[in-house]
């Protein structure tokens, strides 16, 4: 995983990035991570990337400039340039390769192993402690939310749409 990430950062050529992406996904599949689960994991990063890439591809200026396509919005001119599209493409390839490294690490390595490894590196022990506390807190949080949800369900809090919205709002407020 670390080697793939180093390659992604040091050699941002499309062939290298595609190879990193394919190797990381091959490792996940070899570890018997279901493809459907991998696709679900990609939803968050891809949504974030889509929004980010639009902001990279679209240029904003006060005056009209050389662009592939553009239009005026009030006093501003929004346009898509060749350079913007190339930067967006490069960012997409590099980001997809880097995220595949992260997903491979997250799906194949237990948190306890990651924390044990980071605590051996000088200066990272506090980071490991914070990570394990955060990890534990997530499960405490989820258990509390599940208990509240079960209690609401047993009191018919989700019987109709109005009650569902009210119960969901109370659940969110209490958690």
Short mmCIF file of N, CA and C in Angstrom, two decimals:
data_model
loop_
_atom_site.label_atom_id
_atom_site.label_comp_id
_atom_site.label_asym_id
_atom_site.label_seq_id
_atom_site.Cartn_x
_atom_site.Cartn_y
_atom_site.Cartn_z
N UNK A 1 0.83 -1.19 0.00
CA UNK A 1 0.00 0.00 0.00
C UNK A 1 0.88 1.25 0.00
N UNK A 2 1.87 1.30 0.86
CA UNK A 2 2.76 2.45 0.92
C UNK A 2 3.54 2.62 -0.36
N UNK A 3 3.97 1.49 -0.93
CA UNK A 3 4.70 1.55 -2.20
C UNK A 3 3.84 2.06 -3.33
N UNK A 4 2.59 1.62 -3.36
CA UNK A 4 1.66 2.10 -4.39
C UNK A 4 1.40 3.58 -4.26
N UNK A 5 1.27 4.05 -3.02
CA UNK A 5 1.04 5.47 -2.80
C UNK A 5 2.27 6.28 -3.18
N UNK A 6 3.46 5.77 -2.88
CA UNK A 6 4.69 6.45 -3.28
C UNK A 6 4.80 6.53 -4.81
N UNK A 7 4.45 5.44 -5.48
CA UNK A 7 4.45 5.46 -6.95
C UNK A 7 3.45 6.48 -7.49
N UNK A 8 2.29 6.54 -6.86
CA UNK A 8 1.25 7.48 -7.29
C UNK A 8 1.75 8.91 -7.18
N UNK A 9 2.45 9.22 -6.11
CA UNK A 9 2.93 10.58 -5.90
C UNK A 9 4.18 10.89 -6.73
N UNK A 10 5.08 9.92 -6.86
CA UNK A 10 6.35 10.17 -7.53
C UNK A 10 6.27 10.05 -9.05
N UNK A 11 5.46 9.13 -9.54
CA UNK A 11 5.37 8.90 -10.99
C UNK A 11 3.93 9.04 -11.47
N UNK A 12 3.46 10.26 -11.66
CA UNK A 12 2.06 10.45 -12.02
C UNK A 12 1.75 10.22 -13.50
N UNK A 13 2.32 9.19 -14.06
CA UNK A 13 2.02 8.84 -15.46
C UNK A 13 0.78 7.96 -15.49
N UNK A 14 -0.08 8.12 -16.50
CA UNK A 14 -1.33 7.34 -16.55
C UNK A 14 -1.12 5.83 -16.45
N UNK A 15 -0.08 5.29 -17.07
CA UNK A 15 0.16 3.84 -17.02
C UNK A 15 0.51 3.39 -15.61
N UNK A 16 1.32 4.16 -14.91
CA UNK A 16 1.69 3.82 -13.53
C UNK A 16 0.47 3.90 -12.63
N UNK A 17 -0.33 4.95 -12.80
CA UNK A 17 -1.52 5.13 -11.97
C UNK A 17 -2.54 4.02 -12.23
N UNK A 18 -2.69 3.63 -13.49
CA UNK A 18 -3.60 2.52 -13.81
C UNK A 18 -3.09 1.22 -13.20
N UNK A 19 -1.78 1.00 -13.25
CA UNK A 19 -1.21 -0.22 -12.67
C UNK A 19 -1.43 -0.25 -11.16
N UNK A 20 -1.24 0.88 -10.48
CA UNK A 20 -1.47 0.94 -9.03
C UNK A 20 -2.92 0.63 -8.73
N UNK A 21 -3.82 1.25 -9.49
CA UNK A 21 -5.26 1.01 -9.30
C UNK A 21 -5.59 -0.48 -9.46
N UNK A 22 -5.09 -1.09 -10.52
CA UNK A 22 -5.39 -2.50 -10.79
C UNK A 22 -4.78 -3.42 -9.74
N UNK A 23 -3.56 -3.15 -9.33
CA UNK A 23 -2.91 -3.99 -8.32
C UNK A 23 -3.66 -3.90 -6.98
N UNK A 24 -4.03 -2.71 -6.58
CA UNK A 24 -4.74 -2.55 -5.30
C UNK A 24 -6.09 -3.27 -5.32
N UNK A 25 -6.78 -3.18 -6.45
CA UNK A 25 -8.07 -3.87 -6.53
C UNK A 25 -7.89 -5.39 -6.65
N UNK A 26 -6.81 -5.81 -7.29
CA UNK A 26 -6.53 -7.25 -7.34
C UNK A 26 -6.24 -7.79 -5.94
N UNK A 27 -5.52 -7.01 -5.13
CA UNK A 27 -5.24 -7.43 -3.75
C UNK A 27 -6.55 -7.52 -2.96
N UNK A 28 -7.44 -6.52 -3.13
CA UNK A 28 -8.72 -6.56 -2.42
C UNK A 28 -9.55 -7.77 -2.84
N UNK A 29 -9.56 -8.06 -4.12
CA UNK A 29 -10.33 -9.22 -4.59
C UNK A 29 -9.69 -10.52 -4.11
N UNK A 30 -8.36 -10.57 -4.08
CA UNK A 30 -7.66 -11.76 -3.57
C UNK A 30 -7.94 -11.95 -2.07
N UNK A 31 -8.17 -10.85 -1.36
CA UNK A 31 -8.50 -10.92 0.07
C UNK A 31 -9.98 -11.23 0.28
N UNK A 32 -10.66 -11.52 -0.79
CA UNK A 32 -12.09 -11.89 -0.77
C UNK A 32 -13.00 -10.78 -0.28
N UNK A 33 -12.65 -9.55 -0.64
CA UNK A 33 -13.54 -8.43 -0.40
C UNK A 33 -14.54 -8.45 -1.55
N UNK A 34 -15.86 -8.51 -1.26
CA UNK A 34 -16.84 -8.59 -2.35
C UNK A 34 -16.79 -7.36 -3.26
N UNK A 35 -16.85 -7.56 -4.57
CA UNK A 35 -16.80 -6.43 -5.50
C UNK A 35 -17.91 -5.40 -5.23
N UNK A 36 -19.06 -5.88 -4.82
CA UNK A 36 -20.16 -4.96 -4.52
C UNK A 36 -19.80 -4.04 -3.35
N UNK A 37 -19.12 -4.58 -2.35
CA UNK A 37 -18.67 -3.79 -1.20
C UNK A 37 -17.64 -2.75 -1.63
N UNK A 38 -16.74 -3.15 -2.50
CA UNK A 38 -15.72 -2.22 -3.01
C UNK A 38 -16.40 -1.07 -3.75
N UNK A 39 -17.39 -1.40 -4.56
CA UNK A 39 -18.11 -0.34 -5.29
C UNK A 39 -18.81 0.61 -4.32
N UNK A 40 -19.40 0.09 -3.26
CA UNK A 40 -20.04 0.95 -2.26
C UNK A 40 -19.03 1.84 -1.56
N UNK A 41 -17.84 1.31 -1.32
CA UNK A 41 -16.79 2.12 -0.70
C UNK A 41 -16.37 3.28 -1.60
N UNK A 42 -16.46 3.09 -2.90
CA UNK A 42 -16.05 4.11 -3.85
C UNK A 42 -17.05 5.26 -3.96
N UNK A 43 -18.29 5.09 -3.49
CA UNK A 43 -19.31 6.12 -3.68
C UNK A 43 -18.91 7.46 -3.04
N UNK A 44 -18.44 7.43 -1.81
CA UNK A 44 -18.05 8.68 -1.14
C UNK A 44 -16.91 9.39 -1.85
N UNK A 45 -15.78 8.72 -2.07
CA UNK A 45 -14.68 9.40 -2.76
C UNK A 45 -15.04 9.89 -4.16
N UNK A 46 -15.84 9.13 -4.89
CA UNK A 46 -16.20 9.57 -6.24
C UNK A 46 -17.10 10.79 -6.21
N UNK A 47 -18.01 10.87 -5.24
CA UNK A 47 -18.85 12.07 -5.12
C UNK A 47 -17.99 13.29 -4.80
N UNK A 48 -17.06 13.12 -3.88
CA UNK A 48 -16.15 14.21 -3.53
C UNK A 48 -15.30 14.60 -4.75
N UNK A 49 -14.80 13.62 -5.47
CA UNK A 49 -13.99 13.89 -6.66
C UNK A 49 -14.78 14.62 -7.73
N UNK A 50 -16.03 14.22 -7.93
CA UNK A 50 -16.85 14.86 -8.96
C UNK A 50 -17.01 16.36 -8.67
N UNK A 51 -17.30 16.69 -7.44
CA UNK A 51 -17.45 18.10 -7.08
C UNK A 51 -16.11 18.83 -7.23
N UNK A 52 -15.05 18.22 -6.76
CA UNK A 52 -13.74 18.84 -6.85
C UNK A 52 -13.27 19.03 -8.28
N UNK A 53 -13.53 18.05 -9.12
CA UNK A 53 -13.06 18.14 -10.51
C UNK A 53 -13.81 19.20 -11.30
N UNK A 54 -15.07 19.43 -10.97
CA UNK A 54 -15.80 20.50 -11.63
C UNK A 54 -15.15 21.84 -11.31
N UNK A 55 -14.76 22.02 -10.06
CA UNK A 55 -14.12 23.28 -9.69
C UNK A 55 -12.73 23.42 -10.32
N UNK A 56 -12.09 22.32 -10.61
CA UNK A 56 -10.78 22.37 -11.26
C UNK A 56 -10.94 22.64 -12.76
N UNK A 57 -11.94 22.03 -13.38
CA UNK A 57 -12.11 22.14 -14.83
C UNK A 57 -12.70 23.47 -15.27
N UNK A 58 -13.48 24.09 -14.41
CA UNK A 58 -14.15 25.35 -14.78
C UNK A 58 -13.31 26.52 -14.30
N UNK A 59 -13.04 27.43 -15.21
CA UNK A 59 -12.29 28.64 -14.88
C UNK A 59 -13.26 29.81 -14.74
N UNK A 60 -12.93 30.73 -13.86
CA UNK A 60 -13.78 31.89 -13.62
C UNK A 60 -12.94 33.14 -13.87
N UNK A 61 -13.52 34.10 -14.58
CA UNK A 61 -12.82 35.35 -14.84
C UNK A 61 -13.79 36.49 -15.04
N UNK A 62 -13.25 37.70 -15.08
CA UNK A 62 -14.09 38.89 -15.29
C UNK A 62 -14.36 39.14 -16.76
N UNK A 63 -13.40 38.78 -17.61
CA UNK A 63 -13.53 39.00 -19.04
C UNK A 63 -13.57 37.67 -19.77
N UNK A 64 -14.07 37.70 -20.98
CA UNK A 64 -14.09 36.51 -21.82
C UNK A 64 -12.64 36.12 -22.15
N UNK A 65 -12.37 34.83 -22.16
CA UNK A 65 -11.03 34.35 -22.49
C UNK A 65 -11.17 33.11 -23.36
N UNK A 66 -10.05 32.66 -23.93
CA UNK A 66 -10.06 31.53 -24.83
C UNK A 66 -10.49 30.28 -24.07
N UNK A 67 -11.58 29.69 -24.52
CA UNK A 67 -12.11 28.52 -23.83
C UNK A 67 -12.82 27.61 -24.82
N UNK A 68 -13.00 26.36 -24.42
CA UNK A 68 -13.74 25.41 -25.25
C UNK A 68 -15.23 25.75 -25.21
N UNK A 69 -15.72 26.09 -24.04
CA UNK A 69 -17.12 26.46 -23.86
C UNK A 69 -17.20 27.38 -22.66
N UNK A 70 -18.13 28.29 -22.69
CA UNK A 70 -18.27 29.20 -21.57
C UNK A 70 -19.53 30.02 -21.67
N UNK A 71 -19.88 30.65 -20.56
CA UNK A 71 -21.04 31.54 -20.53
C UNK A 71 -20.87 32.54 -19.41
N UNK A 72 -21.65 33.60 -19.51
CA UNK A 72 -21.57 34.69 -18.54
C UNK A 72 -22.65 34.49 -17.48
N UNK A 73 -22.24 34.68 -16.23
CA UNK A 73 -23.17 34.65 -15.10
C UNK A 73 -22.98 35.97 -14.36
N UNK A 74 -23.87 36.90 -14.60
CA UNK A 74 -23.72 38.23 -14.01
C UNK A 74 -22.43 38.85 -14.52
N UNK A 75 -21.58 39.36 -13.63
CA UNK A 75 -20.34 39.99 -14.09
C UNK A 75 -19.21 38.99 -14.36
N UNK A 76 -19.43 37.73 -14.02
CA UNK A 76 -18.37 36.72 -14.18
C UNK A 76 -18.55 35.90 -15.44
N UNK A 77 -17.45 35.38 -15.93
CA UNK A 77 -17.45 34.51 -17.10
C UNK A 77 -16.95 33.14 -16.65
N UNK A 78 -17.79 32.12 -16.80
CA UNK A 78 -17.42 30.74 -16.46
C UNK A 78 -17.10 30.01 -17.75
N UNK A 79 -15.98 29.30 -17.76
CA UNK A 79 -15.57 28.63 -18.99
C UNK A 79 -14.77 27.37 -18.67
N UNK A 80 -14.80 26.45 -19.62
CA UNK A 80 -14.00 25.23 -19.55
C UNK A 80 -12.87 25.39 -20.55
N UNK A 81 -11.64 25.29 -20.03
CA UNK A 81 -10.47 25.43 -20.89
C UNK A 81 -9.78 24.08 -21.08
N UNK A 82 -8.96 24.01 -22.09
CA UNK A 82 -8.20 22.78 -22.34
C UNK A 82 -7.27 22.50 -21.16
N UNK A 83 -6.61 23.53 -20.65
CA UNK A 83 -5.70 23.35 -19.52
C UNK A 83 -6.47 22.89 -18.28
N UNK A 84 -7.66 23.43 -18.07
CA UNK A 84 -8.48 23.03 -16.94
C UNK A 84 -8.88 21.57 -17.03
N UNK A 85 -9.25 21.13 -18.24
CA UNK A 85 -9.62 19.72 -18.43
C UNK A 85 -8.43 18.79 -18.24
N UNK A 86 -7.26 19.21 -18.71
CA UNK A 86 -6.06 18.39 -18.51
C UNK A 86 -5.70 18.28 -17.03
N UNK A 87 -5.80 19.38 -16.32
CA UNK A 87 -5.53 19.35 -14.88
C UNK A 87 -6.55 18.47 -14.16
N UNK A 88 -7.81 18.58 -14.54
CA UNK A 88 -8.86 17.74 -13.93
C UNK A 88 -8.61 16.26 -14.21
N UNK A 89 -8.20 15.94 -15.44
CA UNK A 89 -7.90 14.55 -15.79
C UNK A 89 -6.74 14.01 -14.96
N UNK A 90 -5.67 14.80 -14.87
CA UNK A 90 -4.51 14.38 -14.08
C UNK A 90 -4.87 14.21 -12.61
N UNK A 91 -5.66 15.12 -12.09
CA UNK A 91 -6.11 15.03 -10.70
C UNK A 91 -6.97 13.80 -10.49
N UNK A 92 -7.85 13.51 -11.44
CA UNK A 92 -8.71 12.33 -11.35
C UNK A 92 -7.87 11.05 -11.31
N UNK A 93 -6.93 10.91 -12.23
CA UNK A 93 -6.11 9.69 -12.28
C UNK A 93 -5.31 9.51 -10.99
N UNK A 94 -4.67 10.59 -10.54
CA UNK A 94 -3.84 10.49 -9.34
C UNK A 94 -4.71 10.20 -8.12
N UNK A 95 -5.87 10.84 -8.03
CA UNK A 95 -6.75 10.64 -6.88
C UNK A 95 -7.32 9.24 -6.84
N UNK A 96 -7.71 8.71 -7.98
CA UNK A 96 -8.28 7.36 -8.03
C UNK A 96 -7.22 6.33 -7.62
N UNK A 97 -5.99 6.52 -8.06
CA UNK A 97 -4.92 5.59 -7.67
C UNK A 97 -4.65 5.70 -6.17
N UNK A 98 -4.59 6.92 -5.63
CA UNK A 98 -4.32 7.10 -4.21
C UNK A 98 -5.45 6.56 -3.35
N UNK A 99 -6.69 6.80 -3.75
CA UNK A 99 -7.84 6.28 -2.99
C UNK A 99 -7.88 4.76 -3.03
N UNK A 100 -7.49 4.17 -4.15
CA UNK A 100 -7.46 2.70 -4.21
C UNK A 100 -6.44 2.15 -3.21
N UNK A 101 -5.33 2.86 -2.99
CA UNK A 101 -4.35 2.44 -1.97
C UNK A 101 -4.98 2.52 -0.58
N UNK A 102 -5.68 3.60 -0.32
CA UNK A 102 -6.32 3.77 0.98
C UNK A 102 -7.40 2.72 1.21
N UNK A 103 -8.21 2.44 0.20
CA UNK A 103 -9.26 1.44 0.35
C UNK A 103 -8.67 0.05 0.55
N UNK A 104 -7.57 -0.25 -0.12
CA UNK A 104 -6.92 -1.54 0.08
C UNK A 104 -6.42 -1.67 1.52
N UNK A 105 -5.83 -0.61 2.02
CA UNK A 105 -5.35 -0.63 3.41
C UNK A 105 -6.51 -0.77 4.38
N UNK A 106 -7.58 -0.02 4.15
CA UNK A 106 -8.72 -0.04 5.06
C UNK A 106 -9.46 -1.37 5.06
N UNK A 107 -9.50 -2.04 3.92
CA UNK A 107 -10.27 -3.29 3.84
C UNK A 107 -9.46 -4.53 4.19
N UNK A 108 -8.16 -4.43 4.21
CA UNK A 108 -7.37 -5.64 4.44
C UNK A 108 -6.55 -5.62 5.72
N UNK A 109 -6.51 -4.48 6.42
CA UNK A 109 -5.66 -4.37 7.60
C UNK A 109 -6.50 -4.03 8.83
N UNK A 110 -6.43 -4.83 9.89
CA UNK A 110 -7.17 -4.49 11.11
C UNK A 110 -6.64 -3.20 11.75
N UNK A 111 -7.53 -2.47 12.38
CA UNK A 111 -7.16 -1.21 13.02
C UNK A 111 -6.09 -1.44 14.09
N UNK A 112 -6.22 -2.51 14.84
CA UNK A 112 -5.23 -2.79 15.89
C UNK A 112 -3.82 -2.93 15.30
N UNK A 113 -3.71 -3.53 14.14
CA UNK A 113 -2.39 -3.66 13.49
C UNK A 113 -1.85 -2.31 13.05
N UNK A 114 -2.73 -1.47 12.51
CA UNK A 114 -2.30 -0.14 12.09
C UNK A 114 -1.81 0.68 13.27
N UNK A 115 -2.57 0.64 14.36
CA UNK A 115 -2.19 1.41 15.55
C UNK A 115 -0.90 0.86 16.15
N UNK A 116 -0.76 -0.46 16.20
CA UNK A 116 0.48 -1.05 16.73
C UNK A 116 1.68 -0.64 15.89
N UNK A 117 1.50 -0.59 14.57
CA UNK A 117 2.59 -0.19 13.68
C UNK A 117 2.94 1.28 13.88
N UNK A 118 1.92 2.15 13.93
CA UNK A 118 2.21 3.58 14.06
C UNK A 118 2.79 3.92 15.43
N UNK A 119 2.44 3.15 16.47
CA UNK A 119 2.97 3.47 17.79
C UNK A 119 4.47 3.15 17.89
N UNK A 120 5.00 2.34 16.97
CA UNK A 120 6.44 2.03 16.96
C UNK A 120 7.26 3.15 16.32
N UNK A 121 6.59 4.02 15.58
CA UNK A 121 7.30 5.11 14.91
C UNK A 121 7.39 6.30 15.89
N UNK A 122 8.59 6.80 16.13
CA UNK A 122 8.74 7.91 17.09
C UNK A 122 7.88 9.11 16.70
N UNK A 123 7.17 9.63 17.66
CA UNK A 123 6.35 10.80 17.43
C UNK A 123 4.93 10.49 16.99
N UNK A 124 4.66 9.26 16.56
CA UNK A 124 3.32 8.92 16.10
C UNK A 124 2.50 8.19 17.15
N UNK A 125 3.07 7.94 18.31
CA UNK A 125 2.33 7.24 19.36
C UNK A 125 1.07 8.01 19.77
N UNK A 126 1.13 9.33 19.98
CA UNK A 126 -0.10 10.06 20.31
C UNK A 126 -1.15 9.98 19.20
N UNK A 127 -0.71 9.98 17.96
CA UNK A 127 -1.64 9.86 16.83
C UNK A 127 -2.34 8.51 16.87
N UNK A 128 -1.60 7.46 17.17
CA UNK A 128 -2.18 6.13 17.29
C UNK A 128 -3.18 6.04 18.42
N UNK A 129 -2.86 6.68 19.55
CA UNK A 129 -3.78 6.68 20.68
C UNK A 129 -5.08 7.41 20.34
N UNK A 130 -4.96 8.54 19.68
CA UNK A 130 -6.15 9.28 19.27
C UNK A 130 -6.96 8.48 18.27
N UNK A 131 -6.29 7.79 17.36
CA UNK A 131 -6.98 6.97 16.36
C UNK A 131 -7.76 5.85 17.03
N UNK A 132 -7.18 5.17 17.99
CA UNK A 132 -7.87 4.06 18.65
C UNK A 132 -9.03 4.57 19.49
N UNK A 133 -8.87 5.74 20.14
CA UNK A 133 -9.99 6.33 20.89
C UNK A 133 -11.14 6.72 19.95
N UNK A 134 -10.80 7.29 18.82
CA UNK A 134 -11.83 7.66 17.83
C UNK A 134 -12.53 6.42 17.31
N UNK A 135 -11.76 5.39 17.03
CA UNK A 135 -12.32 4.14 16.53
C UNK A 135 -13.29 3.54 17.54
N UNK A 136 -12.91 3.52 18.81
CA UNK A 136 -13.80 2.99 19.85
C UNK A 136 -15.03 3.85 20.01
N UNK A 137 -14.87 5.17 19.95
CA UNK A 137 -15.99 6.09 20.11
C UNK A 137 -17.02 5.89 19.00
N UNK A 138 -16.57 5.59 17.80
CA UNK A 138 -17.50 5.35 16.69
C UNK A 138 -18.44 4.20 17.03
N UNK A 139 -17.91 3.13 17.61
CA UNK A 139 -18.75 1.99 17.93
C UNK A 139 -19.66 2.26 19.13
N UNK A 140 -19.21 3.05 20.09
CA UNK A 140 -20.07 3.47 21.19
C UNK A 140 -21.22 4.32 20.65
N UNK A 141 -20.90 5.22 19.76
CA UNK A 141 -21.89 6.07 19.11
C UNK A 141 -22.92 5.24 18.34
N UNK A 142 -22.45 4.27 17.55
CA UNK A 142 -23.36 3.43 16.78
C UNK A 142 -24.24 2.57 17.68
N UNK A 143 -23.70 2.06 18.78
CA UNK A 143 -24.48 1.25 19.71
C UNK A 143 -25.57 2.09 20.38
N UNK A 144 -25.23 3.33 20.77
CA UNK A 144 -26.23 4.22 21.37
C UNK A 144 -27.33 4.55 20.37
N UNK A 145 -26.96 4.83 19.13
CA UNK A 145 -27.95 5.13 18.11
C UNK A 145 -28.85 3.92 17.86
N UNK A 146 -28.29 2.73 17.85
CA UNK A 146 -29.09 1.51 17.63
C UNK A 146 -30.07 1.28 18.78
N UNK A 147 -29.63 1.53 20.02
CA UNK A 147 -30.51 1.36 21.17
C UNK A 147 -31.67 2.37 21.13
N UNK A 148 -31.37 3.61 20.79
CA UNK A 148 -32.42 4.63 20.70
C UNK A 148 -33.39 4.28 19.59
N UNK A 149 -32.89 3.84 18.46
CA UNK A 149 -33.73 3.46 17.33
C UNK A 149 -34.65 2.31 17.70
N UNK A 150 -34.13 1.30 18.40
CA UNK A 150 -34.94 0.15 18.83
C UNK A 150 -36.03 0.60 19.79
N UNK A 151 -35.68 1.49 20.72
CA UNK A 151 -36.68 2.00 21.65
C UNK A 151 -37.76 2.78 20.92
N UNK A 152 -37.38 3.59 19.95
CA UNK A 152 -38.37 4.35 19.18
C UNK A 152 -39.26 3.41 18.37
N UNK A 153 -38.66 2.39 17.79
CA UNK A 153 -39.41 1.44 16.99
C UNK A 153 -40.43 0.69 17.84
N UNK A 154 -40.04 0.31 19.05
CA UNK A 154 -40.95 -0.43 19.92
C UNK A 154 -42.11 0.45 20.39
N UNK A 155 -41.95 1.76 20.35
CA UNK A 155 -43.03 2.67 20.71
C UNK A 155 -43.75 3.19 19.47
N UNK A 156 -43.62 2.49 18.35
CA UNK A 156 -44.26 2.83 17.08
C UNK A 156 -43.85 4.21 16.57
N UNK A 157 -42.61 4.56 16.79
CA UNK A 157 -42.11 5.85 16.35
C UNK A 157 -41.91 5.96 14.86
N UNK A 158 -41.98 4.84 14.15
CA UNK A 158 -41.80 4.85 12.70
C UNK A 158 -43.03 4.29 12.00
N UNK A 159 -44.21 4.48 12.60
CA UNK A 159 -45.45 3.92 12.05
C UNK A 159 -45.90 4.64 10.79
N UNK A 160 -45.74 5.93 10.73
CA UNK A 160 -46.12 6.68 9.54
C UNK A 160 -45.03 7.72 9.23
N UNK A 161 -45.21 8.45 8.15
CA UNK A 161 -44.17 9.38 7.70
C UNK A 161 -43.93 10.48 8.72
N UNK A 162 -44.99 11.05 9.27
CA UNK A 162 -44.84 12.14 10.22
C UNK A 162 -44.08 11.68 11.47
N UNK A 163 -44.46 10.53 12.00
CA UNK A 163 -43.78 9.99 13.18
C UNK A 163 -42.33 9.62 12.85
N UNK A 164 -42.11 9.11 11.66
CA UNK A 164 -40.75 8.73 11.26
C UNK A 164 -39.83 9.94 11.25
N UNK A 165 -40.29 11.03 10.66
CA UNK A 165 -39.47 12.24 10.61
C UNK A 165 -39.22 12.78 12.02
N UNK A 166 -40.25 12.77 12.85
CA UNK A 166 -40.10 13.26 14.22
C UNK A 166 -39.12 12.37 15.00
N UNK A 167 -39.26 11.05 14.87
CA UNK A 167 -38.37 10.12 15.57
C UNK A 167 -36.93 10.26 15.09
N UNK A 168 -36.78 10.40 13.78
CA UNK A 168 -35.43 10.56 13.22
C UNK A 168 -34.78 11.85 13.73
N UNK A 169 -35.56 12.93 13.79
CA UNK A 169 -35.03 14.19 14.31
C UNK A 169 -34.63 14.06 15.77
N UNK A 170 -35.45 13.37 16.57
CA UNK A 170 -35.11 13.17 17.97
C UNK A 170 -33.88 12.28 18.13
N UNK A 171 -33.78 11.26 17.28
CA UNK A 171 -32.59 10.39 17.31
C UNK A 171 -31.34 11.20 17.01
N UNK A 172 -31.40 12.02 15.96
CA UNK A 172 -30.24 12.84 15.60
C UNK A 172 -29.90 13.83 16.71
N UNK A 173 -30.92 14.39 17.36
CA UNK A 173 -30.66 15.36 18.44
C UNK A 173 -30.05 14.69 19.66
N UNK A 174 -30.43 13.45 19.93
CA UNK A 174 -29.94 12.76 21.12
C UNK A 174 -28.57 12.13 20.92
N UNK A 175 -28.24 11.85 19.74
CA UNK A 175 -26.95 11.20 19.50
C UNK A 175 -25.94 12.30 19.25
#
